[in-house]
Amino acid sequence: MFDSRPDRDAEVVLVGRSNVGKSTLMRELTGHTFDTGQRPGVTRKPNHYDWAGPDFVLTDLPGFGFMKGVPEDVREEIKTDVVRYVEANAEKILVGILVVDGKSVVDIIDRHSGPEEIPHDVEMFHFLREVGVEPVVAVNKMDKVDDEDERLDDLCDRLGLHPPWQQWQETIAPISAKRGNIDALNEAVRHHLHEAQRDDLFQFF
C-alpha cells in the first residue's frame, strides 16, 4: 500500500497504462517535471503534487498493464496497489483521470476482450464509477489520430457509453499533452469540481 499521501481532503488522481503519457500530462497540468524513470514500470510509487494553500493534491498513480521487462506478478502487484489506493481514498477523490493512448486504445481493448478477460482500461473506468469517483477519460495523443470522431465514438462504445462521443464531454476529453492541448480535459474536470462545490480548485485546471 502506498503510504506517502499528503493529508488533504480533496484529490484528483491520474490512472492508466504505462506509456500513455501520464507524466507528460502531469507536467502540463502542474508546470513541474517529475522523475519518471527511463523504463516503463519504474514509477512504483504515486507522484503527489501538493499545492501549498488549498486543501488539494493531484496524484499520478503508477502505470499498470503490460510493461516490457517487468514480470507479470510485479505488474499485478502495481495494479492491485493502484486499486487499493483509489478504494482507500475514494471519498476524497473528486475526479479520476483515466489516461489512454487515443491511437491504440480501441485496438488494445479489442485484443483483450473475451469471456475470461476484461481489458484494463474498461475495468478501471467501471471501477472508478463503482467506488463513486467521477471518471474522466483523457484520450491522449489525438494529434496522431486521423479519424478523430470515429475513434472517440468507438471508444465510447467499448466503455458502454452510447455514441456520439460529443454527448459525453464531461467524461471523454480528447487531448494532446505533448502539444499542450488539454483544454477539453480541464473543462471536464471543472464540471465535476463544480458539481462537488469546489470551484476554488479551478485555478489548477
Short mmCIF file of C-alpha atoms in Angstrom, two decimals:
data_model
loop_
_atom_site.label_atom_id
_atom_site.label_comp_id
_atom_site.label_asym_id
_atom_site.label_seq_id
_atom_site.Cartn_x
_atom_site.Cartn_y
_atom_site.Cartn_z
CA MET A 1 0.00 0.00 0.00
CA PHE A 2 1.25 3.48 -0.78
CA ASP A 3 1.54 5.38 2.48
CA SER A 4 3.05 8.70 1.44
CA ARG A 5 -0.22 10.52 0.70
CA PRO A 6 -0.29 14.13 1.93
CA ASP A 7 -3.11 14.82 4.34
CA ARG A 8 -5.54 16.55 2.00
CA ASP A 9 -9.31 16.32 1.80
CA ALA A 10 -9.60 16.85 -1.97
CA GLU A 11 -7.71 14.88 -4.59
CA VAL A 12 -7.63 14.32 -8.34
CA VAL A 13 -5.81 11.17 -9.50
CA LEU A 14 -4.32 10.15 -12.84
CA VAL A 15 -4.51 6.44 -13.64
CA GLY A 16 -3.70 4.48 -16.78
CA ARG A 17 -1.49 2.00 -18.52
CA SER A 18 2.23 2.55 -18.86
CA ASN A 19 3.40 4.70 -21.77
CA VAL A 20 0.14 6.57 -22.36
CA GLY A 21 1.65 9.95 -21.44
CA LYS A 22 0.54 10.38 -17.82
CA SER A 23 3.79 12.02 -16.77
CA THR A 24 3.67 14.42 -19.72
CA LEU A 25 0.11 15.32 -18.77
CA MET A 26 1.12 15.77 -15.12
CA ARG A 27 3.88 18.14 -16.25
CA GLU A 28 1.39 20.06 -18.40
CA LEU A 29 -1.07 20.39 -15.50
CA THR A 30 1.47 21.41 -12.86
CA GLY A 31 4.33 23.02 -14.77
CA HIS A 32 6.70 20.67 -12.94
CA THR A 33 8.79 17.80 -14.22
CA PHE A 34 8.54 14.53 -12.32
CA ASP A 35 11.15 11.84 -12.12
CA THR A 36 9.56 9.10 -14.19
CA GLY A 37 12.45 6.70 -14.65
CA GLN A 38 13.78 5.66 -18.03
CA ARG A 39 11.77 2.47 -18.39
CA PRO A 40 8.05 1.78 -18.11
CA GLY A 41 7.10 0.36 -14.77
CA VAL A 42 9.82 2.28 -12.98
CA THR A 43 7.34 4.62 -11.30
CA ARG A 44 6.24 2.34 -8.48
CA LYS A 45 5.01 4.95 -6.05
CA PRO A 46 2.50 7.74 -6.54
CA ASN A 47 3.75 11.19 -7.52
CA HIS A 48 1.86 13.67 -5.36
CA TYR A 49 1.75 17.30 -6.38
CA ASP A 50 0.68 19.13 -3.31
CA TRP A 51 -0.01 22.85 -3.70
CA ALA A 52 0.60 24.94 -0.65
CA GLY A 53 -2.60 26.62 0.38
CA PRO A 54 -5.77 24.92 -0.80
CA ASP A 55 -6.71 21.59 0.63
CA PHE A 56 -5.89 19.70 -2.56
CA VAL A 57 -3.46 17.16 -4.02
CA LEU A 58 -3.01 15.96 -7.61
CA THR A 59 -1.66 12.42 -7.77
CA ASP A 60 -0.11 10.48 -10.65
CA LEU A 61 -0.51 6.79 -9.82
CA PRO A 62 1.93 4.23 -11.29
CA GLY A 63 1.17 2.87 -14.75
CA PHE A 64 -0.20 -0.66 -14.98
CA GLY A 65 -0.69 -3.28 -17.68
CA PHE A 66 1.96 -4.78 -19.91
CA MET A 67 5.47 -3.43 -19.38
CA LYS A 68 8.46 -4.74 -21.22
CA GLY A 69 10.91 -6.45 -18.89
CA VAL A 70 8.57 -6.32 -15.89
CA PRO A 71 7.42 -9.73 -14.57
CA GLU A 72 3.71 -10.40 -14.53
CA ASP A 73 3.49 -10.77 -10.75
CA VAL A 74 5.05 -7.31 -10.34
CA ARG A 75 2.60 -5.87 -12.87
CA GLU A 76 -0.31 -7.38 -10.97
CA GLU A 77 1.06 -6.03 -7.70
CA ILE A 78 1.24 -2.49 -9.12
CA LYS A 79 -2.33 -2.70 -10.39
CA THR A 80 -3.54 -4.03 -7.02
CA ASP A 81 -1.78 -1.17 -5.23
CA VAL A 82 -3.43 1.37 -7.56
CA VAL A 83 -6.87 -0.15 -6.99
CA ARG A 84 -6.35 -0.23 -3.21
CA TYR A 85 -5.17 3.38 -3.18
CA VAL A 86 -8.28 4.54 -5.04
CA GLU A 87 -10.56 2.45 -2.81
CA ALA A 88 -8.93 3.75 0.37
CA ASN A 89 -9.20 7.39 -0.70
CA ALA A 90 -12.38 7.26 -2.81
CA GLU A 91 -14.29 9.66 -0.57
CA LYS A 92 -11.64 12.33 -1.08
CA ILE A 93 -11.04 11.76 -4.80
CA LEU A 94 -13.19 14.21 -6.74
CA VAL A 95 -12.12 13.07 -10.22
CA GLY A 96 -10.25 10.05 -11.56
CA ILE A 97 -8.50 10.92 -14.83
CA LEU A 98 -8.05 7.72 -16.83
CA VAL A 99 -5.35 8.46 -19.40
CA VAL A 100 -5.42 6.37 -22.59
CA ASP A 101 -3.50 6.45 -25.87
CA GLY A 102 -6.01 7.62 -28.47
CA LYS A 103 -4.14 5.93 -31.28
CA SER A 104 -4.08 2.43 -29.81
CA VAL A 105 -6.68 2.21 -27.02
CA VAL A 106 -9.53 0.72 -29.10
CA ASP A 107 -7.24 -1.95 -30.58
CA ILE A 108 -5.85 -2.81 -27.14
CA ILE A 109 -9.36 -3.08 -25.68
CA ASP A 110 -10.48 -5.33 -28.56
CA ARG A 111 -7.40 -7.52 -28.26
CA HIS A 112 -8.06 -8.14 -24.57
CA SER A 113 -11.82 -8.59 -24.70
CA GLY A 114 -13.08 -12.10 -24.17
CA PRO A 115 -15.12 -14.33 -21.90
CA GLU A 116 -12.23 -14.63 -19.43
CA GLU A 117 -10.77 -11.15 -19.73
CA ILE A 118 -11.84 -7.56 -19.16
CA PRO A 119 -9.46 -5.01 -20.69
CA HIS A 120 -7.63 -2.90 -18.07
CA ASP A 121 -8.96 0.42 -19.36
CA VAL A 122 -12.59 -0.73 -19.38
CA GLU A 123 -12.17 -2.34 -15.96
CA MET A 124 -10.61 0.81 -14.48
CA PHE A 125 -13.32 3.05 -15.94
CA HIS A 126 -16.09 0.99 -14.34
CA PHE A 127 -14.13 0.53 -11.12
CA LEU A 128 -13.87 4.31 -10.65
CA ARG A 129 -17.63 4.61 -11.10
CA GLU A 130 -18.28 1.73 -8.70
CA VAL A 131 -16.32 3.36 -5.87
CA GLY A 132 -18.03 6.70 -6.50
CA VAL A 133 -15.16 8.51 -8.24
CA GLU A 134 -16.15 10.55 -11.31
CA PRO A 135 -14.12 9.21 -14.26
CA VAL A 136 -12.80 11.48 -16.99
CA VAL A 137 -11.08 9.67 -19.87
CA ALA A 138 -8.19 11.78 -21.15
CA VAL A 139 -7.76 10.44 -24.68
CA ASN A 140 -4.15 11.43 -25.28
CA LYS A 141 -2.02 11.65 -28.45
CA MET A 142 -5.02 12.72 -30.54
CA ASP A 143 -2.67 14.70 -32.78
CA LYS A 144 -1.69 11.29 -34.22
CA VAL A 145 -5.27 10.24 -34.98
CA ASP A 146 -6.85 10.91 -38.39
CA ASP A 147 -10.49 9.93 -37.88
CA GLU A 148 -10.97 11.60 -34.50
CA ASP A 149 -14.77 11.38 -34.22
CA GLU A 150 -14.88 7.76 -35.35
CA ARG A 151 -12.14 6.79 -32.90
CA LEU A 152 -13.83 8.54 -29.99
CA ASP A 153 -17.21 7.00 -30.88
CA ASP A 154 -15.57 3.56 -30.91
CA LEU A 155 -14.03 4.21 -27.51
CA CYS A 156 -17.40 5.29 -26.07
CA ASP A 157 -18.92 2.13 -27.45
CA ARG A 158 -16.26 -0.02 -25.71
CA LEU A 159 -16.81 1.80 -22.42
CA GLY A 160 -20.56 1.26 -22.55
CA LEU A 161 -21.36 4.91 -23.38
CA HIS A 162 -23.71 5.41 -26.32
CA PRO A 163 -22.04 7.32 -29.18
CA PRO A 164 -21.76 10.03 -30.41
CA TRP A 165 -18.93 10.95 -28.06
CA GLN A 166 -19.89 14.63 -28.11
CA GLN A 167 -22.69 13.97 -25.63
CA TRP A 168 -20.11 12.74 -23.09
CA GLN A 169 -17.87 15.80 -22.89
CA GLU A 170 -17.75 15.66 -19.07
CA THR A 171 -16.37 12.11 -19.44
CA ILE A 172 -14.43 11.90 -22.73
CA ALA A 173 -11.68 14.50 -23.24
CA PRO A 174 -9.55 14.35 -26.41
CA ILE A 175 -6.13 15.88 -25.69
CA SER A 176 -2.53 16.05 -26.84
CA ALA A 177 -0.47 16.55 -23.68
CA LYS A 178 2.83 16.83 -25.54
CA ARG A 179 1.46 19.75 -27.57
CA GLY A 180 -0.08 21.40 -24.53
CA ASN A 181 -3.59 20.88 -25.87
CA ILE A 182 -5.53 19.85 -22.76
CA ASP A 183 -8.47 22.28 -22.77
CA ALA A 184 -11.07 19.52 -23.15
CA LEU A 185 -9.71 17.79 -20.04
CA ASN A 186 -9.68 20.98 -17.98
CA GLU A 187 -13.30 21.65 -18.97
CA ALA A 188 -14.39 18.13 -18.00
CA VAL A 189 -12.56 18.23 -14.66
CA ARG A 190 -14.02 21.65 -13.86
CA HIS A 191 -17.50 20.30 -14.50
CA HIS A 192 -17.00 17.69 -11.76
CA LEU A 193 -15.26 20.10 -9.39
CA HIS A 194 -18.24 22.43 -9.76
CA GLU A 195 -20.64 19.56 -9.01
CA ALA A 196 -18.57 18.86 -5.88
CA GLN A 197 -18.83 22.58 -4.94
CA ARG A 198 -15.07 23.08 -5.30
CA ASP A 199 -14.90 25.94 -7.80
CA ASP A 200 -11.94 27.17 -5.74
CA LEU A 201 -9.86 24.45 -7.41
CA PHE A 202 -10.48 25.79 -10.94
CA GLN A 203 -7.18 27.63 -10.66
CA PHE A 204 -5.38 24.31 -11.20
CA PHE A 205 -7.32 23.25 -14.30
#
